[in-house]
Amino acid sequence: SLLESPNSSLTEIEHLTQNVLKSYRETCQLRLEDLQLLRWETFTKEEVGSYQKKSMEEMWERCACHITEAIQYVVEFAKRMSGFMDLCQNDQIVLLKAGAMEVVLVRMCRAFNSENRTVFFEGKYASPELFKSLGCNELINSIFDFAHSLSSLHFSENEIALFTALVLINSNRPWLQEKSKVERLQNNLELAFKHMLRKNHREGILAKLPPKGKLRNLCYQHMEKLRSFRQMYPIIVHAVFPPLYKELFS
Amino acid sequence: LKEKHKILHRLLQDSSS
């Protein structure tokens, strides 16, 4: 009904909110409490050095596997969201193909310690230097800058849940077949998000949210870097990269 | 699109997850 009725009641919006919060809680991959507990567990200099000495191929493969795992949780989040599975299969794929990585990047701010500019990676918090062997310092720094700016908003878990739902349900994605259905779900999610912010006196963050182009640009940079890596190591990508990662990004 | 995204399509169809 959320996709068909002309107007949504406050009760419907409240149901949608509760559904999105529950779907998010069930699929958030890492618990915030655990991330907070490990907040100051950083890699030692020796450990950072050993990551930096890894080959570019090994580091790329590791990161591709972690991104793929994170994306699988986002797919599950989408599937549990009211209305998503009522969209046609083409549009489900379009939205996930365009938005899954963007959601992963937003979710990353939970695993980011802005006080020492580190991110949770393979059991501890890592600085950008740890990723040196990937050969994409500019992209890594842009992702860290993005996580830093998002952290300054001090998102609550509920805010992340609704914000990421809105990152995913975007009726402006190209190749949608039933744009109006996506628009309707997006409008309801926007109402739900704004209603929650108003209730918590947090409307101020609306003006500080990252522009949609920012996330799109980070994802574009990631795909460009993958393209360069693939030119250098086509066999590695073909043989050892996760199939879902290749399907989405190359 | 479904043809080009078989894994994503399968994940979406999988009701056991």
mmCIF file of C-alpha atoms in Angstrom:
data_model
loop_
_atom_site.group_PDB
_atom_site.id
_atom_site.type_symbol
_atom_site.label_atom_id
_atom_site.label_comp_id
_atom_site.label_asym_id
_atom_site.label_seq_id
_atom_site.Cartn_x
_atom_site.Cartn_y
_atom_site.Cartn_z
ATOM 1 C CA SER A 1 0.000 0.000 0.000
ATOM 2 C CA LEU A 2 2.962 2.278 0.571
ATOM 3 C CA LEU A 3 3.578 2.281 -3.165
ATOM 4 C CA GLU A 4 -0.029 2.623 -4.314
ATOM 5 C CA SER A 5 -2.178 4.837 -2.113
ATOM 6 C CA PRO A 6 -2.070 8.529 -3.038
ATOM 7 C CA ASN A 7 -1.436 9.801 0.464
ATOM 8 C CA SER A 8 0.243 8.168 3.384
ATOM 9 C CA SER A 9 -1.108 8.552 6.878
ATOM 10 C CA LEU A 10 1.074 9.266 9.864
ATOM 11 C CA THR A 11 0.470 5.673 10.987
ATOM 12 C CA GLU A 12 1.806 4.358 7.698
ATOM 13 C CA ILE A 13 4.862 6.588 7.988
ATOM 14 C CA GLU A 14 5.392 5.385 11.544
ATOM 15 C CA HIS A 15 5.145 1.733 10.370
ATOM 16 C CA LEU A 16 7.652 2.439 7.620
ATOM 17 C CA THR A 17 10.019 4.060 10.138
ATOM 18 C CA GLN A 18 9.808 1.074 12.481
ATOM 19 C CA ASN A 19 10.342 -1.306 9.564
ATOM 20 C CA VAL A 20 13.439 0.548 8.326
ATOM 21 C CA LEU A 21 14.924 0.743 11.838
ATOM 22 C CA LYS A 22 14.346 -2.990 12.373
ATOM 23 C CA SER A 23 15.750 -3.891 8.943
ATOM 24 C CA TYR A 24 18.808 -1.792 9.655
ATOM 25 C CA ARG A 25 19.368 -3.289 13.122
ATOM 26 C CA GLU A 26 19.168 -6.787 11.647
ATOM 27 C CA THR A 27 21.638 -6.071 8.859
ATOM 28 C CA CYS A 28 24.130 -3.540 10.219
ATOM 29 C CA GLN A 29 27.014 -6.084 10.090
ATOM 30 C CA LEU A 30 28.967 -4.629 13.032
ATOM 31 C CA ARG A 31 27.396 -3.624 16.328
ATOM 32 C CA LEU A 32 28.038 -0.024 17.332
ATOM 33 C CA GLU A 33 28.889 -1.080 20.903
ATOM 34 C CA ASP A 34 31.657 -3.374 19.600
ATOM 35 C CA LEU A 35 33.021 -0.678 17.319
ATOM 36 C CA GLN A 36 33.045 1.791 20.208
ATOM 37 C CA LEU A 37 34.813 -0.668 22.517
ATOM 38 C CA LEU A 38 37.651 -1.078 20.024
ATOM 39 C CA ARG A 39 37.787 2.622 19.154
ATOM 40 C CA TRP A 40 41.358 3.103 20.409
ATOM 41 C CA GLU A 41 42.713 -0.272 19.293
ATOM 42 C CA THR A 42 44.982 0.892 16.507
ATOM 43 C CA PHE A 43 47.493 -1.075 14.482
ATOM 44 C CA THR A 44 51.106 -0.884 15.677
ATOM 45 C CA LYS A 45 53.783 0.625 13.435
ATOM 46 C CA GLU A 46 55.047 -2.892 12.653
ATOM 47 C CA GLU A 47 51.574 -4.063 11.691
ATOM 48 C CA VAL A 48 51.071 -1.023 9.462
ATOM 49 C CA GLY A 49 54.460 -1.739 7.881
ATOM 50 C CA SER A 50 53.504 -5.328 7.200
ATOM 51 C CA TYR A 51 50.268 -4.212 5.474
ATOM 52 C CA GLN A 52 52.273 -1.709 3.430
ATOM 53 C CA LYS A 53 54.616 -4.490 2.312
ATOM 54 C CA LYS A 54 51.780 -6.635 0.987
ATOM 55 C CA SER A 55 51.519 -6.807 -2.770
ATOM 56 C CA MET A 56 49.046 -4.541 -4.523
ATOM 57 C CA GLU A 57 47.125 -7.631 -5.729
ATOM 58 C CA GLU A 58 46.750 -9.098 -2.250
ATOM 59 C CA MET A 59 45.585 -5.812 -0.738
ATOM 60 C CA TRP A 60 43.092 -5.231 -3.558
ATOM 61 C CA GLU A 61 41.701 -8.731 -3.160
ATOM 62 C CA ARG A 62 41.311 -8.291 0.608
ATOM 63 C CA CYS A 63 39.512 -4.966 0.196
ATOM 64 C CA ALA A 64 37.304 -6.329 -2.594
ATOM 65 C CA CYS A 65 36.256 -9.178 -0.286
ATOM 66 C CA HIS A 66 35.462 -6.806 2.606
ATOM 67 C CA ILE A 67 33.458 -4.492 0.332
ATOM 68 C CA THR A 68 31.542 -7.483 -1.072
ATOM 69 C CA GLU A 69 30.690 -8.735 2.403
ATOM 70 C CA ALA A 70 29.467 -5.269 3.412
ATOM 71 C CA ILE A 71 27.377 -5.076 0.243
ATOM 72 C CA GLN A 72 25.696 -8.398 0.992
ATOM 73 C CA TYR A 73 24.405 -6.862 4.234
ATOM 74 C CA VAL A 74 23.099 -3.868 2.276
ATOM 75 C CA VAL A 75 21.255 -6.208 -0.121
ATOM 76 C CA GLU A 76 19.680 -7.868 2.899
ATOM 77 C CA PHE A 77 18.754 -4.438 4.309
ATOM 78 C CA ALA A 78 17.009 -3.579 1.046
ATOM 79 C CA LYS A 79 15.148 -6.892 0.920
ATOM 80 C CA ARG A 80 13.716 -6.365 4.402
ATOM 81 C CA MET A 81 12.627 -2.795 3.687
ATOM 82 C CA SER A 82 8.887 -2.297 3.171
ATOM 83 C CA GLY A 83 8.114 -1.731 -0.456
ATOM 84 C CA PHE A 84 11.507 -2.636 -1.908
ATOM 85 C CA MET A 85 10.555 -6.152 -2.931
ATOM 86 C CA ASP A 86 7.296 -4.779 -4.419
ATOM 87 C CA LEU A 87 9.363 -2.896 -7.004
ATOM 88 C CA CYS A 88 10.006 -4.697 -10.287
ATOM 89 C CA GLN A 89 13.154 -6.832 -10.452
ATOM 90 C CA ASN A 90 14.817 -4.456 -12.906
ATOM 91 C CA ASP A 91 14.407 -1.536 -10.484
ATOM 92 C CA GLN A 92 15.622 -3.544 -7.480
ATOM 93 C CA ILE A 93 18.814 -4.282 -9.418
ATOM 94 C CA VAL A 94 19.179 -0.681 -10.667
ATOM 95 C CA LEU A 95 18.857 0.731 -7.135
ATOM 96 C CA LEU A 96 21.283 -1.731 -5.587
ATOM 97 C CA LYS A 97 23.802 -1.497 -8.398
ATOM 98 C CA ALA A 98 23.885 2.299 -8.058
ATOM 99 C CA GLY A 99 23.370 2.618 -4.318
ATOM 100 C CA ALA A 100 24.879 -0.350 -2.456
ATOM 101 C CA MET A 101 28.420 1.048 -2.394
ATOM 102 C CA GLU A 102 27.081 4.489 -1.398
ATOM 103 C CA VAL A 103 25.316 2.886 1.578
ATOM 104 C CA VAL A 104 28.528 1.059 2.533
ATOM 105 C CA LEU A 105 30.379 4.394 2.519
ATOM 106 C CA VAL A 106 27.762 6.004 4.764
ATOM 107 C CA ARG A 107 27.741 2.999 7.103
ATOM 108 C CA MET A 108 31.523 3.352 7.333
ATOM 109 C CA CYS A 109 31.184 6.486 9.467
ATOM 110 C CA ARG A 110 30.100 4.238 12.374
ATOM 111 C CA ALA A 111 33.443 2.456 12.103
ATOM 112 C CA PHE A 112 35.423 5.683 11.876
ATOM 113 C CA ASN A 113 37.248 7.409 14.718
ATOM 114 C CA SER A 114 37.479 11.042 13.707
ATOM 115 C CA GLU A 115 39.702 11.881 16.689
ATOM 116 C CA ASN A 116 42.647 9.989 15.203
ATOM 117 C CA ARG A 117 41.363 9.599 11.606
ATOM 118 C CA THR A 118 41.268 5.795 11.640
ATOM 119 C CA VAL A 119 38.773 3.247 10.368
ATOM 120 C CA PHE A 120 37.951 -0.264 11.598
ATOM 121 C CA PHE A 121 39.637 -2.798 9.326
ATOM 122 C CA GLU A 122 40.432 -6.469 9.999
ATOM 123 C CA GLY A 123 40.024 -6.231 13.771
ATOM 124 C CA LYS A 124 41.659 -2.887 14.594
ATOM 125 C CA TYR A 125 41.516 0.779 13.630
ATOM 126 C CA ALA A 126 43.655 1.734 10.623
ATOM 127 C CA SER A 127 44.989 5.048 9.345
ATOM 128 C CA PRO A 128 45.017 5.868 5.590
ATOM 129 C CA GLU A 129 48.738 4.954 5.377
ATOM 130 C CA LEU A 130 47.908 1.300 6.043
ATOM 131 C CA PHE A 131 46.229 1.133 2.611
ATOM 132 C CA LYS A 132 49.279 2.491 0.773
ATOM 133 C CA SER A 133 49.930 -0.669 -1.249
ATOM 134 C CA LEU A 134 46.522 -0.343 -2.957
ATOM 135 C CA GLY A 135 48.078 2.442 -5.005
ATOM 136 C CA CYS A 136 45.141 4.816 -4.664
ATOM 137 C CA ASN A 137 46.064 7.288 -1.947
ATOM 138 C CA GLU A 138 43.828 10.003 -3.356
ATOM 139 C CA LEU A 139 40.721 7.799 -3.241
ATOM 140 C CA ILE A 140 41.546 6.514 0.252
ATOM 141 C CA ASN A 141 42.028 10.081 1.504
ATOM 142 C CA SER A 142 38.754 11.188 -0.107
ATOM 143 C CA ILE A 143 36.928 8.310 1.618
ATOM 144 C CA PHE A 144 38.517 9.211 4.972
ATOM 145 C CA ASP A 145 37.597 12.894 4.452
ATOM 146 C CA PHE A 146 34.020 11.850 3.673
ATOM 147 C CA ALA A 147 33.811 9.655 6.808
ATOM 148 C CA HIS A 148 35.253 12.554 8.833
ATOM 149 C CA SER A 149 32.665 15.027 7.555
ATOM 150 C CA LEU A 150 29.823 12.564 8.138
ATOM 151 C CA SER A 151 31.068 11.802 11.660
ATOM 152 C CA SER A 152 30.765 15.488 12.506
ATOM 153 C CA LEU A 153 26.975 15.135 12.158
ATOM 154 C CA HIS A 154 26.945 12.636 15.061
ATOM 155 C CA PHE A 155 24.320 10.450 13.402
ATOM 156 C CA SER A 156 22.308 8.230 15.709
ATOM 157 C CA GLU A 157 21.722 4.630 14.610
ATOM 158 C CA ASN A 158 18.113 5.501 13.724
ATOM 159 C CA GLU A 159 19.240 8.452 11.623
ATOM 160 C CA ILE A 160 21.739 6.274 9.739
ATOM 161 C CA ALA A 161 19.002 3.704 9.132
ATOM 162 C CA LEU A 162 16.641 6.196 7.486
ATOM 163 C CA PHE A 163 19.347 8.166 5.739
ATOM 164 C CA THR A 164 20.805 5.021 4.127
ATOM 165 C CA ALA A 165 17.307 3.908 3.105
ATOM 166 C CA LEU A 166 17.064 7.246 1.281
ATOM 167 C CA VAL A 167 20.478 6.808 -0.322
ATOM 168 C CA LEU A 168 19.217 3.528 -1.746
ATOM 169 C CA ILE A 169 15.706 4.538 -2.764
ATOM 170 C CA ASN A 170 16.573 7.262 -5.240
ATOM 171 C CA SER A 171 14.121 7.820 -8.087
ATOM 172 C CA ASN A 172 16.735 9.744 -10.090
ATOM 173 C CA ARG A 173 18.792 6.656 -10.849
ATOM 174 C CA PRO A 174 18.939 6.063 -14.596
ATOM 175 C CA TRP A 175 17.257 2.989 -16.193
ATOM 176 C CA LEU A 176 14.365 2.701 -13.722
ATOM 177 C CA GLN A 177 11.271 1.166 -15.333
ATOM 178 C CA GLU A 178 8.710 2.171 -12.691
ATOM 179 C CA LYS A 179 10.077 5.528 -11.616
ATOM 180 C CA SER A 180 6.800 6.644 -10.018
ATOM 181 C CA LYS A 181 6.740 3.641 -7.658
ATOM 182 C CA VAL A 182 10.297 4.424 -6.533
ATOM 183 C CA GLU A 183 9.356 8.112 -6.188
ATOM 184 C CA ARG A 184 6.456 7.207 -3.944
ATOM 185 C CA LEU A 185 8.620 5.073 -1.656
ATOM 186 C CA GLN A 186 11.281 7.792 -1.622
ATOM 187 C CA ASN A 187 8.695 10.432 -0.654
ATOM 188 C CA ASN A 188 7.472 8.282 2.223
ATOM 189 C CA LEU A 189 11.032 7.685 3.421
ATOM 190 C CA GLU A 190 11.705 11.431 3.237
ATOM 191 C CA LEU A 191 8.612 12.081 5.333
ATOM 192 C CA ALA A 192 9.714 9.417 7.815
ATOM 193 C CA PHE A 193 13.231 10.865 8.048
ATOM 194 C CA LYS A 194 12.034 14.447 8.477
ATOM 195 C CA HIS A 195 9.386 13.400 10.988
ATOM 196 C CA MET A 196 12.009 11.619 13.086
ATOM 197 C CA LEU A 197 14.411 14.567 12.910
ATOM 198 C CA ARG A 198 11.649 16.980 13.940
ATOM 199 C CA LYS A 199 10.678 14.760 16.869
ATOM 200 C CA ASN A 200 14.296 14.741 18.081
ATOM 201 C CA HIS A 201 14.972 18.438 17.348
ATOM 202 C CA ARG A 202 17.603 17.439 14.790
ATOM 203 C CA GLU A 203 16.287 19.190 11.659
ATOM 204 C CA GLY A 204 19.546 21.157 11.644
ATOM 205 C CA ILE A 205 21.415 18.238 10.093
ATOM 206 C CA LEU A 206 19.269 18.387 6.931
ATOM 207 C CA ALA A 207 21.307 21.283 5.592
ATOM 208 C CA LYS A 208 24.556 19.519 6.445
ATOM 209 C CA LEU A 209 23.914 16.188 4.718
ATOM 210 C CA PRO A 210 26.437 15.309 2.002
ATOM 211 C CA PRO A 211 25.292 16.266 -1.491
ATOM 212 C CA LYS A 212 24.263 13.251 -3.609
ATOM 213 C CA GLY A 213 27.042 14.056 -6.070
ATOM 214 C CA LYS A 214 29.673 13.539 -3.375
ATOM 215 C CA LEU A 215 28.790 9.866 -2.878
ATOM 216 C CA ARG A 216 28.377 9.340 -6.621
ATOM 217 C CA ASN A 217 31.816 10.805 -7.215
ATOM 218 C CA LEU A 218 33.488 8.546 -4.625
ATOM 219 C CA CYS A 219 31.867 5.497 -6.242
ATOM 220 C CA TYR A 220 32.976 6.679 -9.682
ATOM 221 C CA GLN A 221 36.553 7.100 -8.413
ATOM 222 C CA HIS A 222 36.447 3.563 -6.975
ATOM 223 C CA MET A 223 35.316 2.140 -10.318
ATOM 224 C CA GLU A 224 37.993 4.083 -12.185
ATOM 225 C CA LYS A 225 40.679 2.726 -9.835
ATOM 226 C CA LEU A 226 39.330 -0.800 -10.326
ATOM 227 C CA ARG A 227 39.492 -0.279 -14.089
ATOM 228 C CA SER A 228 43.185 0.705 -13.873
ATOM 229 C CA PHE A 229 43.934 -2.216 -11.559
ATOM 230 C CA ARG A 230 42.147 -4.597 -13.906
ATOM 231 C CA GLN A 231 44.246 -3.382 -16.825
ATOM 232 C CA MET A 232 47.374 -4.272 -14.852
ATOM 233 C CA TYR A 233 46.137 -7.544 -13.347
ATOM 234 C CA PRO A 234 43.283 -8.906 -15.502
ATOM 235 C CA ILE A 235 43.874 -12.528 -14.441
ATOM 236 C CA ILE A 236 43.811 -11.689 -10.717
ATOM 237 C CA VAL A 237 40.489 -9.885 -11.063
ATOM 238 C CA HIS A 238 39.079 -12.675 -13.195
ATOM 239 C CA ALA A 239 40.288 -15.537 -11.009
ATOM 240 C CA VAL A 240 40.166 -14.380 -7.396
ATOM 241 C CA PHE A 241 37.910 -11.335 -7.009
ATOM 242 C CA PRO A 242 34.424 -12.020 -5.611
ATOM 243 C CA PRO A 243 31.925 -12.504 -8.465
ATOM 244 C CA LEU A 244 29.429 -10.065 -6.892
ATOM 245 C CA TYR A 245 32.109 -7.365 -6.715
ATOM 246 C CA LYS A 246 32.933 -7.839 -10.407
ATOM 247 C CA GLU A 247 29.257 -7.864 -11.346
ATOM 248 C CA LEU A 248 28.648 -4.560 -9.592
ATOM 249 C CA PHE A 249 31.794 -2.624 -10.387
ATOM 250 C CA SER A 250 33.452 -3.794 -13.554
ATOM 251 C CA LEU B 1 19.737 -6.233 -16.625
ATOM 252 C CA LYS B 2 18.820 -9.479 -14.848
ATOM 253 C CA GLU B 3 21.051 -11.377 -17.276
ATOM 254 C CA LYS B 4 24.016 -9.124 -16.507
ATOM 255 C CA HIS B 5 23.465 -9.301 -12.755
ATOM 256 C CA LYS B 6 22.798 -12.957 -12.098
ATOM 257 C CA ILE B 7 24.388 -13.006 -8.645
ATOM 258 C CA LEU B 8 22.555 -9.918 -7.444
ATOM 259 C CA HIS B 9 19.337 -11.300 -8.918
ATOM 260 C CA ARG B 10 19.901 -14.617 -7.144
ATOM 261 C CA LEU B 11 20.553 -12.829 -3.837
ATOM 262 C CA LEU B 12 17.321 -10.905 -4.265
ATOM 263 C CA GLN B 13 15.381 -14.085 -5.030
ATOM 264 C CA ASP B 14 16.882 -16.054 -2.146
ATOM 265 C CA SER B 15 14.280 -16.111 0.601
ATOM 266 C CA SER B 16 16.379 -18.144 3.042
ATOM 267 C CA SER B 17 18.846 -15.314 3.811
#
